[in-house]
């Protein structure tokens, strides 16, 4: 009997233990289920938050893209809106200067025209620098790296600045031509940097001062330094000159300045362009003794392609007075300006104010060259070019764009579309004349075209 009771007790103890284990397992399962539910709830909440964040980020990205597009549209519209009147301002100022022998200006009138030309150039430069800065900030700066003669670019920049320097009583001293120098650079961007440095040196100099440009090679680097002997800049201000939209009081630079604040867009653009070409742009100054800006670029490796100094155009072009030019443009001031320009240069000029009129006149006249504005009232210049190319009677007529579209993207599209040249407003009369000569010289003679 005792044995039975003992076995029964053991059995009951085992059953009780099993019950306890089962109850614990059930409690643990309930706890784990609660934890799992909490985790699932947290994951769902986190997923919801992440989805909301992604949606918000997408909306922000879309808003940013819209804002960037709006900015690009605004800058494009501003560029066209400002270049069109500047085209007339600078063009007529140049005409008055070029016609001084036939229609002499008084000394006072000559100074006034010079001031108009200088002011127009400053405004044009500011427009270009703002557009360049916007492109650089957007990472859209375009470079065409080549093997370039820096002395040639320096001399070109000096000649471009000479009139403004003379108007401000500043002497420019350029280095003499010397073979052997070659840098790796985009020639247009290098010219832009040097023009900016020269412009600053001239405007911030003293009347009667001098701007000296030196070019040296040290190892595998070439330096181009622009010195002026003006009032100079305080050392603590040097780096701030390269900050976008730095404002520098003219009294710090030039006592006889016109009192306007100076926006430091150009130097900011110049430094970033130098960096994009693998170079540096630095400044040094001693107050009271002047300032120096040094551009340093890498020496270009030897190449089968000639450097720019060896490709400078020396070919004689066709006689302008023998040409027939068709100008397709709808702006009355631009048409008036072109009539005066062609009257001075000599070609016979015909005008069309719409793309449709231009196509009809091109078929009838078969001109030597068509000058074409891109923004026309009926359809744009690219469409005009395409229709000219599709017509057997006009497909071989050379077309030169004369437009406010000044961006590298516009110029590349023009090249792809088959334009013979891409000229931007405001009009450079000397460049227009040389371009017409070069295009005519490389195109079939009119007699051969008309007999085709």
Short mmCIF file of C-alpha atoms in Angstrom, two decimals:
data_model
loop_
_atom_site.label_atom_id
_atom_site.label_comp_id
_atom_site.label_asym_id
_atom_site.label_seq_id
_atom_site.Cartn_x
_atom_site.Cartn_y
_atom_site.Cartn_z
CA UNK A 1 0.00 0.00 0.00
CA UNK A 2 2.79 2.36 0.89
CA UNK A 3 4.44 1.60 -2.45
CA UNK A 4 1.26 2.49 -4.27
CA UNK A 5 0.97 5.74 -2.39
CA UNK A 6 4.61 6.55 -3.13
CA UNK A 7 4.20 5.92 -6.85
CA UNK A 8 0.99 7.94 -6.85
CA UNK A 9 2.79 10.85 -5.19
CA UNK A 10 5.57 10.70 -7.76
CA UNK A 11 3.02 10.61 -10.56
CA UNK A 12 1.11 13.55 -9.15
CA UNK A 13 4.34 15.49 -8.66
CA UNK A 14 5.28 14.85 -12.32
CA UNK A 15 1.87 15.85 -13.51
CA UNK A 16 2.00 19.00 -11.44
CA UNK A 17 5.41 19.83 -12.87
CA UNK A 18 4.12 19.23 -16.38
CA UNK A 19 1.16 21.48 -15.70
CA UNK A 20 3.46 24.17 -14.40
CA UNK A 21 5.72 23.86 -17.46
CA UNK A 22 2.72 24.03 -19.75
CA UNK A 23 1.43 27.10 -17.97
CA UNK A 24 4.88 28.73 -18.20
CA UNK A 25 5.14 27.87 -21.88
CA UNK A 26 1.72 29.32 -22.46
CA UNK A 27 2.60 32.48 -20.54
CA UNK A 28 5.88 32.78 -22.49
CA UNK A 29 4.01 32.28 -25.75
CA UNK A 30 1.60 35.04 -24.77
CA UNK A 31 4.52 37.31 -23.84
CA UNK A 32 6.36 36.55 -27.09
CA UNK A 33 3.17 37.17 -29.06
CA UNK A 34 2.76 40.52 -27.34
CA UNK A 35 6.39 41.40 -28.08
CA UNK A 36 5.95 40.32 -31.70
CA UNK A 37 2.79 42.40 -32.04
CA UNK A 38 4.60 45.39 -30.54
CA UNK A 39 7.51 44.89 -32.95
CA UNK A 40 5.17 44.58 -35.90
CA UNK A 41 3.40 47.72 -34.80
CA UNK A 42 6.70 49.58 -34.49
CA UNK A 43 7.86 48.30 -37.88
CA UNK A 44 4.57 49.39 -39.43
CA UNK A 45 4.86 52.82 -37.78
CA UNK A 46 8.49 53.16 -38.91
CA UNK A 47 7.56 52.05 -42.41
CA UNK A 48 4.75 54.63 -42.45
CA UNK A 49 7.15 57.33 -41.28
CA UNK A 50 9.74 56.33 -43.86
CA UNK A 51 7.10 56.34 -46.58
CA UNK A 52 6.01 59.82 -45.51
CA UNK A 53 9.65 60.96 -45.46
CA UNK A 54 10.20 59.52 -48.93
CA UNK A 55 7.05 61.18 -50.19
CA UNK A 56 8.17 64.48 -48.67
CA UNK A 57 11.64 64.06 -50.15
CA UNK A 58 10.11 63.34 -53.53
CA UNK A 59 7.95 66.43 -53.27
CA UNK A 60 10.98 68.49 -52.23
CA UNK A 61 13.02 67.08 -55.10
CA UNK A 62 10.21 67.91 -57.50
CA UNK A 63 9.91 71.40 -56.02
CA UNK A 64 13.69 71.85 -56.29
CA UNK A 65 13.66 70.68 -59.91
CA UNK A 66 10.80 73.08 -60.64
CA UNK A 67 12.69 75.91 -58.91
CA UNK A 68 15.86 75.11 -60.88
CA UNK A 69 13.89 75.06 -64.12
CA UNK A 70 12.22 78.34 -63.19
CA UNK A 71 15.63 79.84 -62.44
CA UNK A 72 17.01 78.57 -65.75
CA UNK A 73 13.99 79.96 -67.61
CA UNK A 74 14.35 83.30 -65.81
CA UNK A 75 18.06 83.55 -66.58
CA UNK A 76 17.48 82.61 -70.20
CA UNK A 77 14.74 85.20 -70.52
CA UNK A 78 16.84 87.81 -68.73
CA UNK A 79 19.78 87.05 -70.99
CA UNK A 80 17.70 87.55 -74.13
CA UNK A 81 15.84 90.59 -72.77
CA UNK A 82 19.06 92.40 -71.79
CA UNK A 83 21.21 91.42 -74.76
CA UNK A 84 18.69 92.67 -77.30
CA UNK A 85 18.80 96.35 -76.21
CA UNK A 86 22.54 96.08 -75.53
CA UNK A 87 22.92 94.91 -79.13
CA UNK A 88 21.67 98.32 -80.27
CA UNK A 89 23.52 100.33 -77.58
CA UNK A 90 26.94 98.81 -78.20
CA UNK A 91 26.42 98.44 -81.94
CA UNK A 92 25.51 102.09 -82.54
CA UNK A 93 28.35 103.23 -80.26
CA UNK A 94 30.80 101.17 -82.34
CA UNK A 95 29.32 102.57 -85.55
CA UNK A 96 29.79 106.15 -84.38
CA UNK A 97 33.41 105.37 -83.60
CA UNK A 98 34.08 103.54 -86.89
CA UNK A 99 32.47 106.32 -88.95
CA UNK A 100 34.42 109.12 -87.23
CA UNK A 101 36.44 109.79 -90.41
CA UNK A 102 33.33 110.29 -92.57
CA UNK A 103 31.19 111.88 -89.86
CA UNK A 104 33.61 113.44 -87.33
CA UNK A 105 32.49 113.70 -83.72
CA UNK A 106 33.40 116.58 -81.47
CA UNK A 107 35.79 115.81 -78.66
CA UNK A 108 32.93 115.93 -76.17
CA UNK A 109 30.80 113.62 -78.33
CA UNK A 110 33.70 111.21 -78.73
CA UNK A 111 34.13 110.97 -74.95
CA UNK A 112 30.39 110.44 -74.54
CA UNK A 113 30.37 107.62 -77.10
CA UNK A 114 33.36 106.04 -75.37
CA UNK A 115 31.54 106.16 -72.03
CA UNK A 116 28.45 104.58 -73.61
CA UNK A 117 30.59 101.80 -75.06
CA UNK A 118 32.39 101.15 -71.77
CA UNK A 119 29.13 101.13 -69.77
CA UNK A 120 27.54 98.74 -72.27
CA UNK A 121 30.54 96.43 -72.04
CA UNK A 122 30.37 96.44 -68.25
CA UNK A 123 26.70 95.52 -68.25
CA UNK A 124 27.32 92.78 -70.81
CA UNK A 125 30.18 91.43 -68.71
CA UNK A 126 27.99 91.36 -65.61
CA UNK A 127 25.28 89.44 -67.49
CA UNK A 128 27.83 86.90 -68.71
CA UNK A 129 29.37 86.47 -65.26
CA UNK A 130 25.99 85.90 -63.58
CA UNK A 131 25.09 83.28 -66.19
CA UNK A 132 28.49 81.61 -65.82
CA UNK A 133 28.17 81.57 -62.04
CA UNK A 134 24.74 79.98 -62.33
CA UNK A 135 26.11 77.29 -64.68
CA UNK A 136 29.05 76.59 -62.38
CA UNK A 137 26.78 76.30 -59.33
CA UNK A 138 24.59 73.86 -61.27
CA UNK A 139 27.64 71.82 -62.34
CA UNK A 140 26.92 72.58 -65.99
CA UNK A 141 30.11 74.41 -66.93
CA UNK A 142 31.36 73.25 -70.33
CA UNK A 143 35.09 73.02 -71.07
CA UNK A 144 36.93 72.26 -74.31
CA UNK A 145 40.46 71.55 -73.14
CA UNK A 146 43.12 72.23 -75.77
CA UNK A 147 46.80 72.98 -76.15
CA UNK A 148 46.79 76.77 -76.09
CA UNK A 149 49.41 79.50 -76.44
CA UNK A 150 48.85 81.67 -73.32
CA UNK A 151 50.72 84.65 -74.80
CA UNK A 152 48.27 84.78 -77.71
CA UNK A 153 45.30 84.77 -75.33
CA UNK A 154 46.95 87.45 -73.17
CA UNK A 155 47.51 89.71 -76.21
CA UNK A 156 43.91 89.19 -77.35
CA UNK A 157 42.60 90.09 -73.89
CA UNK A 158 44.83 93.18 -73.75
CA UNK A 159 43.58 94.40 -77.14
CA UNK A 160 39.98 93.83 -76.05
CA UNK A 161 40.58 95.96 -72.93
CA UNK A 162 42.68 98.69 -74.53
CA UNK A 163 39.82 101.08 -75.33
CA UNK A 164 38.43 100.94 -71.78
CA UNK A 165 41.92 101.34 -70.33
CA UNK A 166 42.57 104.42 -72.46
CA UNK A 167 39.23 105.91 -71.44
CA UNK A 168 40.23 105.52 -67.77
CA UNK A 169 43.78 106.77 -68.32
CA UNK A 170 45.46 103.43 -67.62
CA UNK A 171 48.37 101.98 -69.63
CA UNK A 172 48.40 98.26 -70.51
CA UNK A 173 51.73 96.47 -70.91
CA UNK A 174 51.55 93.01 -72.50
CA UNK A 175 54.45 90.54 -72.75
CA UNK A 176 56.18 90.21 -76.11
CA UNK A 177 55.39 87.22 -78.33
CA UNK A 178 57.59 84.23 -77.58
CA UNK A 179 57.38 80.67 -78.94
CA UNK A 180 57.32 77.59 -76.77
CA UNK A 181 54.62 78.35 -74.21
CA UNK A 182 51.62 76.01 -74.15
CA UNK A 183 49.03 75.41 -71.45
CA UNK A 184 46.23 72.88 -71.15
CA UNK A 185 43.10 75.04 -71.09
CA UNK A 186 39.82 75.96 -72.70
CA UNK A 187 40.87 78.99 -74.81
CA UNK A 188 37.54 80.77 -74.40
CA UNK A 189 37.47 80.26 -70.64
CA UNK A 190 41.13 81.29 -70.33
CA UNK A 191 40.36 84.47 -72.28
CA UNK A 192 37.37 85.08 -70.00
CA UNK A 193 39.51 84.79 -66.85
CA UNK A 194 42.18 87.13 -68.21
CA UNK A 195 39.61 89.68 -69.35
CA UNK A 196 38.12 89.67 -65.87
CA UNK A 197 41.52 90.16 -64.22
CA UNK A 198 42.47 92.92 -66.64
CA UNK A 199 39.10 94.63 -66.22
CA UNK A 200 39.48 94.65 -62.43
CA UNK A 201 43.06 95.89 -62.65
CA UNK A 202 42.04 98.74 -64.96
CA UNK A 203 38.94 99.86 -63.08
CA UNK A 204 40.56 99.68 -59.64
CA UNK A 205 43.75 101.44 -60.73
CA UNK A 206 44.53 105.14 -60.52
CA UNK A 207 44.28 107.44 -63.50
CA UNK A 208 47.73 107.46 -65.06
CA UNK A 209 48.46 104.02 -63.61
CA UNK A 210 49.86 100.93 -65.34
CA UNK A 211 48.69 97.33 -65.64
CA UNK A 212 51.48 94.84 -66.36
CA UNK A 213 50.95 91.24 -67.48
CA UNK A 214 53.76 88.71 -67.01
CA UNK A 215 53.92 85.09 -68.16
CA UNK A 216 56.47 82.65 -66.73
CA UNK A 217 57.05 78.90 -66.77
CA UNK A 218 58.29 77.13 -63.65
CA UNK A 219 58.64 73.37 -64.07
CA UNK A 220 55.38 71.92 -65.32
CA UNK A 221 53.31 75.03 -64.47
CA UNK A 222 52.81 78.32 -66.27
CA UNK A 223 51.81 81.46 -64.38
CA UNK A 224 50.05 84.51 -65.83
CA UNK A 225 50.17 87.44 -63.41
CA UNK A 226 48.27 90.73 -63.74
CA UNK A 227 49.85 93.56 -61.72
CA UNK A 228 48.43 97.00 -61.10
CA UNK A 229 49.96 99.94 -59.21
CA UNK A 230 46.72 101.20 -57.70
CA UNK A 231 45.84 101.71 -54.03
CA UNK A 232 45.94 97.98 -53.32
CA UNK A 233 43.73 95.85 -51.09
CA UNK A 234 43.97 95.16 -47.37
CA UNK A 235 45.37 91.65 -46.76
CA UNK A 236 42.32 90.57 -44.75
CA UNK A 237 40.09 91.38 -47.73
CA UNK A 238 41.94 89.31 -50.34
CA UNK A 239 40.12 86.00 -49.93
CA UNK A 240 36.73 87.69 -49.68
CA UNK A 241 37.23 88.97 -53.23
CA UNK A 242 36.63 85.44 -54.49
CA UNK A 243 33.36 85.04 -52.59
CA UNK A 244 30.23 85.31 -54.76
CA UNK A 245 28.68 88.77 -54.76
CA UNK A 246 31.34 90.26 -52.51
CA UNK A 247 30.74 93.98 -52.21
CA UNK A 248 33.86 96.13 -52.22
CA UNK A 249 33.70 99.86 -51.67
CA UNK A 250 35.28 101.85 -54.50
CA UNK A 251 37.02 104.07 -51.97
CA UNK A 252 39.08 101.05 -50.93
CA UNK A 253 40.32 100.74 -54.47
CA UNK A 254 40.00 103.84 -56.54
CA UNK A 255 39.53 107.32 -55.13
CA UNK A 256 38.23 108.63 -58.46
CA UNK A 257 35.71 105.78 -58.90
CA UNK A 258 32.13 106.56 -59.82
CA UNK A 259 30.84 105.72 -56.34
CA UNK A 260 29.19 102.43 -57.27
CA UNK A 261 29.68 99.30 -55.22
CA UNK A 262 31.60 96.52 -56.94
CA UNK A 263 30.00 93.09 -57.16
CA UNK A 264 32.59 90.30 -56.90
CA UNK A 265 30.86 87.88 -59.25
CA UNK A 266 33.64 87.91 -61.81
CA UNK A 267 36.47 86.84 -59.53
CA UNK A 268 34.35 84.06 -58.02
CA UNK A 269 33.63 82.77 -61.53
CA UNK A 270 37.26 83.19 -62.59
CA UNK A 271 38.59 81.14 -59.66
CA UNK A 272 36.09 78.34 -60.22
CA UNK A 273 36.88 78.24 -63.93
CA UNK A 274 40.59 78.07 -63.11
CA UNK A 275 39.94 75.19 -60.73
CA UNK A 276 37.80 73.42 -63.34
CA UNK A 277 40.81 73.56 -65.70
CA UNK A 278 43.12 72.12 -63.03
CA UNK A 279 44.63 75.47 -62.09
CA UNK A 280 44.61 78.04 -59.31
CA UNK A 281 43.87 81.75 -59.02
CA UNK A 282 45.39 83.69 -56.13
CA UNK A 283 45.74 87.32 -55.09
CA UNK A 284 48.43 89.34 -53.34
CA UNK A 285 48.55 93.00 -52.42
CA UNK A 286 50.47 95.62 -50.51
CA UNK A 287 48.24 98.57 -49.59
CA UNK A 288 49.43 101.67 -51.38
CA UNK A 289 51.52 99.71 -53.89
CA UNK A 290 48.94 97.82 -55.94
CA UNK A 291 47.64 94.27 -56.30
CA UNK A 292 48.57 91.16 -58.25
CA UNK A 293 46.37 88.28 -59.40
CA UNK A 294 48.14 85.10 -60.52
CA UNK A 295 46.57 82.39 -62.67
CA UNK A 296 48.51 79.13 -62.70
CA UNK A 297 47.84 76.32 -65.18
CA UNK A 298 49.54 73.08 -66.16
CA UNK A 299 51.92 72.99 -69.09
CA UNK A 300 50.31 71.18 -72.03
CA UNK A 301 51.94 67.96 -73.16
CA UNK A 302 53.28 67.77 -76.71
CA UNK A 303 50.53 66.96 -79.18
CA UNK A 304 50.09 66.45 -82.89
CA UNK A 305 47.48 69.21 -82.77
CA UNK A 306 48.94 72.70 -83.20
CA UNK A 307 48.49 75.16 -80.37
CA UNK A 308 46.17 78.05 -80.93
CA UNK A 309 48.99 80.48 -81.78
CA UNK A 310 49.72 78.44 -84.88
CA UNK A 311 46.11 78.38 -85.97
CA UNK A 312 45.39 82.09 -85.75
CA UNK A 313 43.46 83.05 -88.86
CA UNK A 314 45.49 84.79 -91.53
CA UNK A 315 43.54 83.78 -94.62
CA UNK A 316 42.20 86.56 -96.76
CA UNK A 317 38.43 86.46 -97.02
CA UNK A 318 36.06 87.43 -99.78
CA UNK A 319 35.38 91.08 -100.55
CA UNK A 320 32.45 92.23 -98.43
CA UNK A 321 31.34 94.78 -101.01
CA UNK A 322 30.68 91.96 -103.52
CA UNK A 323 28.34 90.03 -101.22
CA UNK A 324 24.57 89.80 -100.93
CA UNK A 325 23.37 89.31 -97.37
CA UNK A 326 19.89 88.28 -96.23
CA UNK A 327 19.16 89.27 -92.63
CA UNK A 328 16.17 87.54 -90.96
CA UNK A 329 15.28 89.56 -87.84
CA UNK A 330 12.08 90.98 -86.35
CA UNK A 331 13.47 93.62 -83.96
CA UNK A 332 13.29 97.10 -85.52
CA UNK A 333 16.32 98.48 -83.64
CA UNK A 334 18.44 95.49 -84.68
CA UNK A 335 17.37 95.91 -88.31
CA UNK A 336 18.25 99.61 -88.25
CA UNK A 337 21.63 98.83 -86.72
CA UNK A 338 22.37 96.17 -89.36
CA UNK A 339 21.47 98.59 -92.16
CA UNK A 340 24.06 101.02 -90.79
CA UNK A 341 26.65 98.27 -90.31
CA UNK A 342 26.25 96.89 -93.80
CA UNK A 343 26.24 100.42 -95.17
CA UNK A 344 29.69 100.83 -93.63
CA UNK A 345 30.98 97.37 -94.62
CA UNK A 346 29.62 97.39 -98.17
CA UNK A 347 27.46 94.27 -98.81
CA UNK A 348 24.00 94.49 -100.34
CA UNK A 349 21.51 93.85 -97.52
CA UNK A 350 18.00 92.42 -97.75
CA UNK A 351 15.67 92.17 -94.75
CA UNK A 352 13.03 89.61 -93.79
CA UNK A 353 11.10 90.08 -90.54
CA UNK A 354 9.66 86.57 -90.22
CA UNK A 355 10.84 83.05 -90.90
CA UNK A 356 8.31 82.67 -93.72
CA UNK A 357 9.49 85.84 -95.46
CA UNK A 358 13.08 84.73 -94.98
CA UNK A 359 12.47 81.38 -96.68
CA UNK A 360 10.78 83.07 -99.64
CA UNK A 361 13.56 85.64 -100.04
CA UNK A 362 16.25 82.98 -99.70
CA UNK A 363 14.73 81.07 -102.64
CA UNK A 364 14.45 84.23 -104.75
CA UNK A 365 17.78 85.89 -103.91
CA UNK A 366 20.11 82.92 -103.33
CA UNK A 367 22.27 85.24 -101.17
CA UNK A 368 25.92 84.66 -100.36
CA UNK A 369 25.14 84.42 -96.64
CA UNK A 370 22.01 84.39 -94.46
CA UNK A 371 22.22 86.12 -91.07
CA UNK A 372 19.54 84.55 -88.91
CA UNK A 373 18.06 85.50 -85.55
CA UNK A 374 16.85 82.51 -83.52
CA UNK A 375 13.83 84.14 -81.85
CA UNK A 376 11.35 84.93 -84.64
CA UNK A 377 7.61 85.65 -84.39
CA UNK A 378 6.34 82.71 -86.48
CA UNK A 379 8.87 79.92 -85.85
CA UNK A 380 12.39 79.82 -84.45
CA UNK A 381 15.65 80.02 -86.34
CA UNK A 382 16.38 76.31 -85.97
CA UNK A 383 13.19 75.55 -87.88
CA UNK A 384 14.19 78.10 -90.54
CA UNK A 385 17.60 76.42 -90.85
CA UNK A 386 15.99 72.98 -91.16
CA UNK A 387 13.63 74.18 -93.91
CA UNK A 388 16.48 75.84 -95.78
CA UNK A 389 18.46 72.59 -95.62
CA UNK A 390 15.47 70.59 -96.90
CA UNK A 391 14.96 72.78 -99.99
CA UNK A 392 17.26 71.94 -102.97
CA UNK A 393 17.33 75.62 -103.93
CA UNK A 394 18.61 76.79 -100.53
CA UNK A 395 20.28 73.77 -98.96
CA UNK A 396 23.82 74.98 -99.75
CA UNK A 397 23.35 78.57 -98.56
CA UNK A 398 25.60 79.26 -95.55
CA UNK A 399 23.65 80.41 -92.50
CA UNK A 400 25.22 82.43 -89.69
CA UNK A 401 23.29 82.78 -86.44
CA UNK A 402 23.20 86.24 -84.85
CA UNK A 403 21.36 85.72 -81.61
CA UNK A 404 21.07 86.52 -77.92
CA UNK A 405 21.45 82.78 -77.21
CA UNK A 406 24.95 82.91 -75.74
CA UNK A 407 25.21 79.65 -73.76
CA UNK A 408 27.59 76.84 -74.81
CA UNK A 409 24.52 74.61 -75.16
CA UNK A 410 23.04 77.00 -77.73
CA UNK A 411 26.33 77.13 -79.64
CA UNK A 412 26.71 73.34 -79.62
CA UNK A 413 23.18 72.91 -80.93
CA UNK A 414 23.92 75.49 -83.63
CA UNK A 415 27.00 73.50 -84.68
CA UNK A 416 25.00 70.26 -84.71
CA UNK A 417 22.28 71.91 -86.82
CA UNK A 418 24.82 72.97 -89.45
CA UNK A 419 25.16 76.72 -88.88
CA UNK A 420 28.30 78.08 -90.52
CA UNK A 421 28.98 80.29 -87.47
CA UNK A 422 27.32 81.28 -84.21
CA UNK A 423 27.56 84.98 -83.30
CA UNK A 424 26.01 86.35 -80.13
CA UNK A 425 24.52 89.73 -79.41
CA UNK A 426 25.62 92.42 -78.73
CA UNK A 427 27.19 92.68 -82.15
CA UNK A 428 30.97 92.81 -82.53
CA UNK A 429 31.32 94.56 -85.90
CA UNK A 430 34.92 93.46 -86.50
CA UNK A 431 34.03 89.84 -85.67
CA UNK A 432 30.99 90.01 -87.94
CA UNK A 433 33.09 91.30 -90.84
CA UNK A 434 35.78 88.64 -90.44
CA UNK A 435 33.16 85.90 -90.03
CA UNK A 436 31.37 86.95 -93.22
CA UNK A 437 34.67 86.89 -95.09
CA UNK A 438 35.66 83.48 -93.75
CA UNK A 439 32.24 81.91 -94.39
CA UNK A 440 32.07 83.31 -97.93
CA UNK A 441 35.62 82.14 -98.67
CA UNK A 442 34.77 78.58 -97.61
CA UNK A 443 31.43 78.42 -99.48
CA UNK A 444 30.77 77.79 -103.20
CA UNK A 445 30.85 80.96 -105.31
CA UNK A 446 27.39 82.45 -105.98
CA UNK A 447 27.60 81.75 -109.71
CA UNK A 448 28.24 78.08 -109.08
CA UNK A 449 25.37 77.90 -106.59
CA UNK A 450 22.91 79.60 -108.89
CA UNK A 451 23.89 77.39 -111.76
CA UNK A 452 23.38 74.25 -109.71
#
